[in-house]
PDB file of C-alpha atoms in Angstrom:
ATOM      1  CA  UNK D   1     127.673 118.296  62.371  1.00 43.00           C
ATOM      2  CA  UNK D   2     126.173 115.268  60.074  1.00 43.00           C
ATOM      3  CA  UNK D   3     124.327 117.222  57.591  1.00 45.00           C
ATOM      4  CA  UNK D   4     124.017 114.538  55.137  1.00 44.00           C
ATOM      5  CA  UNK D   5     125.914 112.616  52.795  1.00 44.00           C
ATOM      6  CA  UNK D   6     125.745 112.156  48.909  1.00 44.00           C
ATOM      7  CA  UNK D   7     122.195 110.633  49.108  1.00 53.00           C
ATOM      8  CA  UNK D   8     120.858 113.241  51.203  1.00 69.00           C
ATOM      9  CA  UNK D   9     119.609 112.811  54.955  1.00 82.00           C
ATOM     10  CA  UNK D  10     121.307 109.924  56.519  1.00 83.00           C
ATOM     11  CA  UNK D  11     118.842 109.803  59.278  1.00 87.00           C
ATOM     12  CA  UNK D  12     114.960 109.466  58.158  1.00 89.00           C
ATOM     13  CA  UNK D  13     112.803 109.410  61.855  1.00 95.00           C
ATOM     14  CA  UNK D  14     109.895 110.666  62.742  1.00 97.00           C
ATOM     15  CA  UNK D  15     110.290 113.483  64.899  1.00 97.00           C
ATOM     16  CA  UNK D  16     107.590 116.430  66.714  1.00 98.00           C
ATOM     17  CA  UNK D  17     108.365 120.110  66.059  1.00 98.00           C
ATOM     18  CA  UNK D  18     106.391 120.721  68.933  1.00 98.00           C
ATOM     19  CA  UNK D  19     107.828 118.369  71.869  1.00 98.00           C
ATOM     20  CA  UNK D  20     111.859 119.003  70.325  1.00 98.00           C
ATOM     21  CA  UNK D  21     110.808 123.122  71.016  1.00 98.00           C
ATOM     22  CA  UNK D  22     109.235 121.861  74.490  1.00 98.00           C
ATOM     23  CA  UNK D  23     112.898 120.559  74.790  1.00 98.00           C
ATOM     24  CA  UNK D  24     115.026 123.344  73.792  1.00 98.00           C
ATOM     25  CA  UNK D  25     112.748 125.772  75.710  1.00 98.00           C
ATOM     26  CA  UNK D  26     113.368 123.644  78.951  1.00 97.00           C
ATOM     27  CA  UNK D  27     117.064 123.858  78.607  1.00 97.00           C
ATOM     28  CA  UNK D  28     117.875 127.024  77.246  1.00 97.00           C
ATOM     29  CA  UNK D  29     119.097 129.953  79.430  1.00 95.00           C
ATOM     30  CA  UNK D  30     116.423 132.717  78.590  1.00 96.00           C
ATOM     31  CA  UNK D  31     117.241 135.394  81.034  1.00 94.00           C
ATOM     32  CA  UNK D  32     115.069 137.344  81.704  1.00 96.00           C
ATOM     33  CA  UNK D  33     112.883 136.872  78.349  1.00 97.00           C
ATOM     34  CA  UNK D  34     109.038 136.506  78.267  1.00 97.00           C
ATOM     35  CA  UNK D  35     108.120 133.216  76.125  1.00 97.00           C
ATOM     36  CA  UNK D  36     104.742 132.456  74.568  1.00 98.00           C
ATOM     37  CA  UNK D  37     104.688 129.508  73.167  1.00 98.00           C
ATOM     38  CA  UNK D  38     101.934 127.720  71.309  1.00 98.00           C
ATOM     39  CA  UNK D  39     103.080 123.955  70.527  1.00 98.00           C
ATOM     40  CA  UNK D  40     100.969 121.949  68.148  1.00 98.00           C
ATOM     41  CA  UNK D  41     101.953 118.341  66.727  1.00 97.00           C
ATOM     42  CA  UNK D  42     104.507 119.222  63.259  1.00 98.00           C
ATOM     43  CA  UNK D  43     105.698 116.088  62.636  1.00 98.00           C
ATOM     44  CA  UNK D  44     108.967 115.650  60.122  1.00 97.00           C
ATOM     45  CA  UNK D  45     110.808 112.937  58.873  1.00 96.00           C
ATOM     46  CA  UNK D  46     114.110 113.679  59.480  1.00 95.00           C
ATOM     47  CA  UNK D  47     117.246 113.573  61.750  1.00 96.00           C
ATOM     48  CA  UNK D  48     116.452 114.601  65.437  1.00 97.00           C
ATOM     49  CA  UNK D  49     119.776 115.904  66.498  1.00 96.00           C
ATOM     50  CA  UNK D  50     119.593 118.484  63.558  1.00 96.00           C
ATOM     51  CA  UNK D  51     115.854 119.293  64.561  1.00 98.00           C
ATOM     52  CA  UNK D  52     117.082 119.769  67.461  1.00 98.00           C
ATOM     53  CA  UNK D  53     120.260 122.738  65.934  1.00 97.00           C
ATOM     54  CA  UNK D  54     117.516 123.917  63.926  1.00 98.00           C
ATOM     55  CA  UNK D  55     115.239 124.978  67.059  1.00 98.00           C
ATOM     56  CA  UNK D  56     117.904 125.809  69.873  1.00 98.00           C
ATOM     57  CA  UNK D  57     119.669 128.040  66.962  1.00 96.00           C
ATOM     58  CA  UNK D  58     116.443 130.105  66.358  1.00 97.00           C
ATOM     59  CA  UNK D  59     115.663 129.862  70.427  1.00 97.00           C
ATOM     60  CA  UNK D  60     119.549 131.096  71.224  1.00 95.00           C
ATOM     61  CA  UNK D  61     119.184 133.968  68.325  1.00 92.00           C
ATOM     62  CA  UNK D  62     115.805 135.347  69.460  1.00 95.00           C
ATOM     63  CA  UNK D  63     117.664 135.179  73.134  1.00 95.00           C
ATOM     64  CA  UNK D  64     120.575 136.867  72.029  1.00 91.00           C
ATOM     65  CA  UNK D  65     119.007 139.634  70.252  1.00 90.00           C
ATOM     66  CA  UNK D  66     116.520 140.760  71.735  1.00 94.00           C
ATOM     67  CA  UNK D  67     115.365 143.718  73.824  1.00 93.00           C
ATOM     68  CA  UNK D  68     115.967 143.560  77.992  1.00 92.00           C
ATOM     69  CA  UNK D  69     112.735 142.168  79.357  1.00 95.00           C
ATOM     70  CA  UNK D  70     111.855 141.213  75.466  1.00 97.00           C
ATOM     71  CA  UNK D  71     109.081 138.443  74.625  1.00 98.00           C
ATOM     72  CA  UNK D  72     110.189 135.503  72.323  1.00 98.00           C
ATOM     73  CA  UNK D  73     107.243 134.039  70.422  1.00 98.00           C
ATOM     74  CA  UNK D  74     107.248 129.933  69.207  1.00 98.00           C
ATOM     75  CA  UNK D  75     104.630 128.253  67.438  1.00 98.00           C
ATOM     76  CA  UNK D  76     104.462 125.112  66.050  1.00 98.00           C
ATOM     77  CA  UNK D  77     101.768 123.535  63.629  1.00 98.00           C
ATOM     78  CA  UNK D  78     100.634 121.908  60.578  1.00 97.00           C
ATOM     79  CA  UNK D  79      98.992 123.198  57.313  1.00 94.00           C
ATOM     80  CA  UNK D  80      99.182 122.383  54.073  1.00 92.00           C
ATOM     81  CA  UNK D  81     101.224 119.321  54.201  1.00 94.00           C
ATOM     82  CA  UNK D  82     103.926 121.226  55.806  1.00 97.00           C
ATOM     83  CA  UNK D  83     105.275 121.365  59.241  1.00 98.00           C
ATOM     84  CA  UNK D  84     105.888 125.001  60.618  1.00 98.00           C
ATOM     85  CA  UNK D  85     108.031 126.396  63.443  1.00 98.00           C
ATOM     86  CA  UNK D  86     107.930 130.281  63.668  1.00 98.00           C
ATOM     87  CA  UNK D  87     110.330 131.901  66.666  1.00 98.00           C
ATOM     88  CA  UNK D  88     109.495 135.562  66.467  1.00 98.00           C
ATOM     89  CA  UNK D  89     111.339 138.317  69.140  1.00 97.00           C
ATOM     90  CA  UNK D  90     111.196 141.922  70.324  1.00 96.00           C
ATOM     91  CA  UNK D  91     114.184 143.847  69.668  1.00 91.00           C
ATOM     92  CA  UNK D  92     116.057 146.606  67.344  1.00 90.00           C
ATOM     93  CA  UNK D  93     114.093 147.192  63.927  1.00 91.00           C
ATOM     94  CA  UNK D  94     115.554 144.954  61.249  1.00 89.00           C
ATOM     95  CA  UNK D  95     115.695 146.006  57.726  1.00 90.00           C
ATOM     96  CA  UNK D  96     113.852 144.457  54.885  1.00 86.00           C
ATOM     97  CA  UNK D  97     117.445 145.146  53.281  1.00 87.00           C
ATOM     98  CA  UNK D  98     118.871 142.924  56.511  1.00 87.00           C
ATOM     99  CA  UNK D  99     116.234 140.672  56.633  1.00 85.00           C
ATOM    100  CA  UNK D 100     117.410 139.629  52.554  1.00 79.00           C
ATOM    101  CA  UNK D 101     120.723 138.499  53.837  1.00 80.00           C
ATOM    102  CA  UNK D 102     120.727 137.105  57.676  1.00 85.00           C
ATOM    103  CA  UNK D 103     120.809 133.104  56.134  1.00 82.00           C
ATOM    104  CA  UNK D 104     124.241 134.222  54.438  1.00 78.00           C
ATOM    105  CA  UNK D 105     127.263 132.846  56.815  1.00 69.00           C
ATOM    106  CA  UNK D 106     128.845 135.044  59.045  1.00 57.00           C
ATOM    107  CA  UNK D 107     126.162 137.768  58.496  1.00 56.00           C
ATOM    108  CA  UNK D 108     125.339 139.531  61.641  1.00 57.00           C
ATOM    109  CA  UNK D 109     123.080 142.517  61.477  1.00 58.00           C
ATOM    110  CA  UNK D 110     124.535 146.116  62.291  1.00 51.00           C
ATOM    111  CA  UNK D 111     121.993 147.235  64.792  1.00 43.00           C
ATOM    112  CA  UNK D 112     122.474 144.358  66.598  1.00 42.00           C
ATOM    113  CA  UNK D 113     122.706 144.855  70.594  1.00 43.00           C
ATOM    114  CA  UNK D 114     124.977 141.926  70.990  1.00 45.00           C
ATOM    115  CA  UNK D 115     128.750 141.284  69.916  1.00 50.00           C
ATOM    116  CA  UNK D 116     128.252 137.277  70.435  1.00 56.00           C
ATOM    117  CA  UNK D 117     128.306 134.912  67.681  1.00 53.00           C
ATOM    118  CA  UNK D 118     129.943 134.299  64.813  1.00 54.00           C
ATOM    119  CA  UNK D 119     127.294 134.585  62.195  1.00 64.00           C
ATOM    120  CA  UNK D 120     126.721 131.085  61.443  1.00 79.00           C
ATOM    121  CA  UNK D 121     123.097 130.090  63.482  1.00 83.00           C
ATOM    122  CA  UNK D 122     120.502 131.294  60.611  1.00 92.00           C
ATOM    123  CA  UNK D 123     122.602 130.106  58.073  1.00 91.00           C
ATOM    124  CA  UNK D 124     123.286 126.288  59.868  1.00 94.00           C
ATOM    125  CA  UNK D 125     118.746 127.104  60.405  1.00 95.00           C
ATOM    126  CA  UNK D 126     118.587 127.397  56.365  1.00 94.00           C
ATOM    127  CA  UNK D 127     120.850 124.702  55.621  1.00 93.00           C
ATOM    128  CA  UNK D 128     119.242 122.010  58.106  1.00 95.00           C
ATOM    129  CA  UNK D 129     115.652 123.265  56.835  1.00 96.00           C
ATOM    130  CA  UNK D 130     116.636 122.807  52.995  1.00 94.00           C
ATOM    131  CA  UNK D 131     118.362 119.293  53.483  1.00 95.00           C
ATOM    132  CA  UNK D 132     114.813 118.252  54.712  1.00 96.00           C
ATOM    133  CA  UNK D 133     113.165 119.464  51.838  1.00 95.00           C
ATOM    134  CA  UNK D 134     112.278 122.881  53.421  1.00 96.00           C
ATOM    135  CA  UNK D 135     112.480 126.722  53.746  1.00 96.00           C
ATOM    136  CA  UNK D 136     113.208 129.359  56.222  1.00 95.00           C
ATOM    137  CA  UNK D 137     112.053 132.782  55.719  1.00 93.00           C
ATOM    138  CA  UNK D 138     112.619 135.671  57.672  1.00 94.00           C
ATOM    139  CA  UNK D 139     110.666 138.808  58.079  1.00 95.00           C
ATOM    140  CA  UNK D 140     111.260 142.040  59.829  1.00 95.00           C
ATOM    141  CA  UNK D 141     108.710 142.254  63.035  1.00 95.00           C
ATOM    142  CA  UNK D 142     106.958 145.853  62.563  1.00 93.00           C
ATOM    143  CA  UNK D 143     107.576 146.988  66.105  1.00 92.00           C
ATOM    144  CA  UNK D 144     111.304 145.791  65.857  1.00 94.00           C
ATOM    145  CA  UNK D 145     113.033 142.454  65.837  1.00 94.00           C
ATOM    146  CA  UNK D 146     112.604 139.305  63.700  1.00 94.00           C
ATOM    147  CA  UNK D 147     110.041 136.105  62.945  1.00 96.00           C
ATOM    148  CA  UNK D 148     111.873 133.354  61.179  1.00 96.00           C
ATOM    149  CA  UNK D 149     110.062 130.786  60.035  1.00 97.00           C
ATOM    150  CA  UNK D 150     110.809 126.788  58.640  1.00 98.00           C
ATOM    151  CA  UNK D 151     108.509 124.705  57.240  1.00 98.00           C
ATOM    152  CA  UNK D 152     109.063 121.593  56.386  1.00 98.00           C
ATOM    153  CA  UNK D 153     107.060 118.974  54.875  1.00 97.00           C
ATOM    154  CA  UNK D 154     105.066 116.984  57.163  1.00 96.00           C
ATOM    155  CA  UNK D 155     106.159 113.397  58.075  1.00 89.00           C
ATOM    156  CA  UNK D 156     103.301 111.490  55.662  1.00 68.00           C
ATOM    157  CA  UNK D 157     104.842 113.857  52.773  1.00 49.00           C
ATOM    158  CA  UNK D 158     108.207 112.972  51.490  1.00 46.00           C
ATOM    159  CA  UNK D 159     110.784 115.690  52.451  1.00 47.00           C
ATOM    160  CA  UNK D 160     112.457 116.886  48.993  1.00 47.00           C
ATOM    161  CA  UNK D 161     116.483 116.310  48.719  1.00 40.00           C
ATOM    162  CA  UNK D 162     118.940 118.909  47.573  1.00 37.00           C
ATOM    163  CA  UNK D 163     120.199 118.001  44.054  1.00 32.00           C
ATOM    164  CA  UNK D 164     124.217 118.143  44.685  1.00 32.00           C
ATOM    165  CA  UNK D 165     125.666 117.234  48.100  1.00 32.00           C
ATOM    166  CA  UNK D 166     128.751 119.984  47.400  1.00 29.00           C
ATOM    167  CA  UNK D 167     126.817 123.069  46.808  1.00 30.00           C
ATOM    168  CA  UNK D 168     125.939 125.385  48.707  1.00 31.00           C
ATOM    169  CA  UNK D 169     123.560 127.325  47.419  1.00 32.00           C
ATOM    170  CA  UNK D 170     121.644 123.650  47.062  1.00 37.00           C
ATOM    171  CA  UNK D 171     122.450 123.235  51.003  1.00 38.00           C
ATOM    172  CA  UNK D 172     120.361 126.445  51.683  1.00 38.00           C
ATOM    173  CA  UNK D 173     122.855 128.848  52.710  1.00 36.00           C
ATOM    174  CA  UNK D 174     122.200 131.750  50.456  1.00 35.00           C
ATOM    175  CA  UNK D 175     118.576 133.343  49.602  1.00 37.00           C
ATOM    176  CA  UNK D 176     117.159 131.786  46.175  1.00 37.00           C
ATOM    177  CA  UNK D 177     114.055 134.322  45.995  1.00 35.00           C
ATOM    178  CA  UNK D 178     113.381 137.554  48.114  1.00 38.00           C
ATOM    179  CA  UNK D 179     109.896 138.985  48.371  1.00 43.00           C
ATOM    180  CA  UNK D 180     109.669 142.503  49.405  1.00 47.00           C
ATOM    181  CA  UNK D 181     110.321 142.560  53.316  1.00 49.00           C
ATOM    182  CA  UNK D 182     111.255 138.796  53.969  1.00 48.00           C
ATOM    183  CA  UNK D 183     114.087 136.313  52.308  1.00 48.00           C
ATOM    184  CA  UNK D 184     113.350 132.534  51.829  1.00 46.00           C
ATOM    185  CA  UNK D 185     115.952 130.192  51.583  1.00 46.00           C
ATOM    186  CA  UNK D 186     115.095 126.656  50.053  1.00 43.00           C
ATOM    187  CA  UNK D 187     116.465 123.735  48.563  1.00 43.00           C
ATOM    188  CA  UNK D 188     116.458 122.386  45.607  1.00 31.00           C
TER     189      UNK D 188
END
């Protein structure tokens, strides 16, 4: 996967939050999942293919773990000079404790119904979020499962890069700052 290179991004296009999600919802095998989705213009500059990893990881985990029969919520939109994508999902009750940790690699959450998965798709969401000058955050839903959320700044803003290529900490894999129930990952 092209993250980026010493200078950050190597690909700088426009690209809609909203119509990649559109995408990823059309292709992705949902079973027998409920999806709401409310898709307003977020427009980024970034690199589309990673966009795209970004959505289809968060799409594929609210799949994944989820209740039979769940509902998967996605919403894109724009405030604040920031683009948002939030993919929300029924399922088991996460912990706030849980919730602190699920952007570290190969973290997979105990009450989890499924065995699939290596551990790696929130923490390749943080890393793609941070190296366009963003943050994910993720907060236990009260009624069980998750909301993650990335924003990102909005295409007419100029996305932030991470200050050394090597680290990881810089590349968004591990929490920065934790705030009560949720843990937000950003770069630097």
């Amino acid at each position: 996967m092209r993250l980026r290179n010493e200078r950050g991004l190597t690909v700088h296009e426009e690209v809609d939050l909203a119509t990649v999600a559109e995408d990823v919802l059309d292709t992705a095998d949902l079973g027998d999942r409920r999806v709401h989705a409310t898709l307003e213009p977020a427009v980024i500059s970034g690199d589309p293919v990673l966009a795209e990893r970004l959505i289809a990881n968060l799409v594929d985990n609210a799949v994944r773990y989820n209740a039979d029969a769940g509902d998967i919520w996605i919403s894109t939109r724009t405030a604040a000079g920031s683009s948002q994508l939030t993919v929300a999902n029924t399922g088991p009750v996460v912990s706030p404790a849980d919730a602190r940790r699920i952007f570290q690699p190969f973290q997979r959450l105990n009450n989890r119904t499924s065995h699939d998965g290596s551990g790696l798709g929130l923490a390749i969401v943080a890393s793609i979020a941070a190296i366009h000058g963003g943050t994910a955050t993720a907060r236990p839903r009260d009624d069980g499962g998750l909301s993650v959320t990335v924003r990102i700044p909005s295409a007419e803003r100029p996305a932030g890069e991470c200050s050394d290529p090597t680290s990881v900490r810089d590349a968004g894999l591990f929490p920065e700052r934790t705030d009560g129930d949720s843990a937000t990952v950003t770069g630097v």
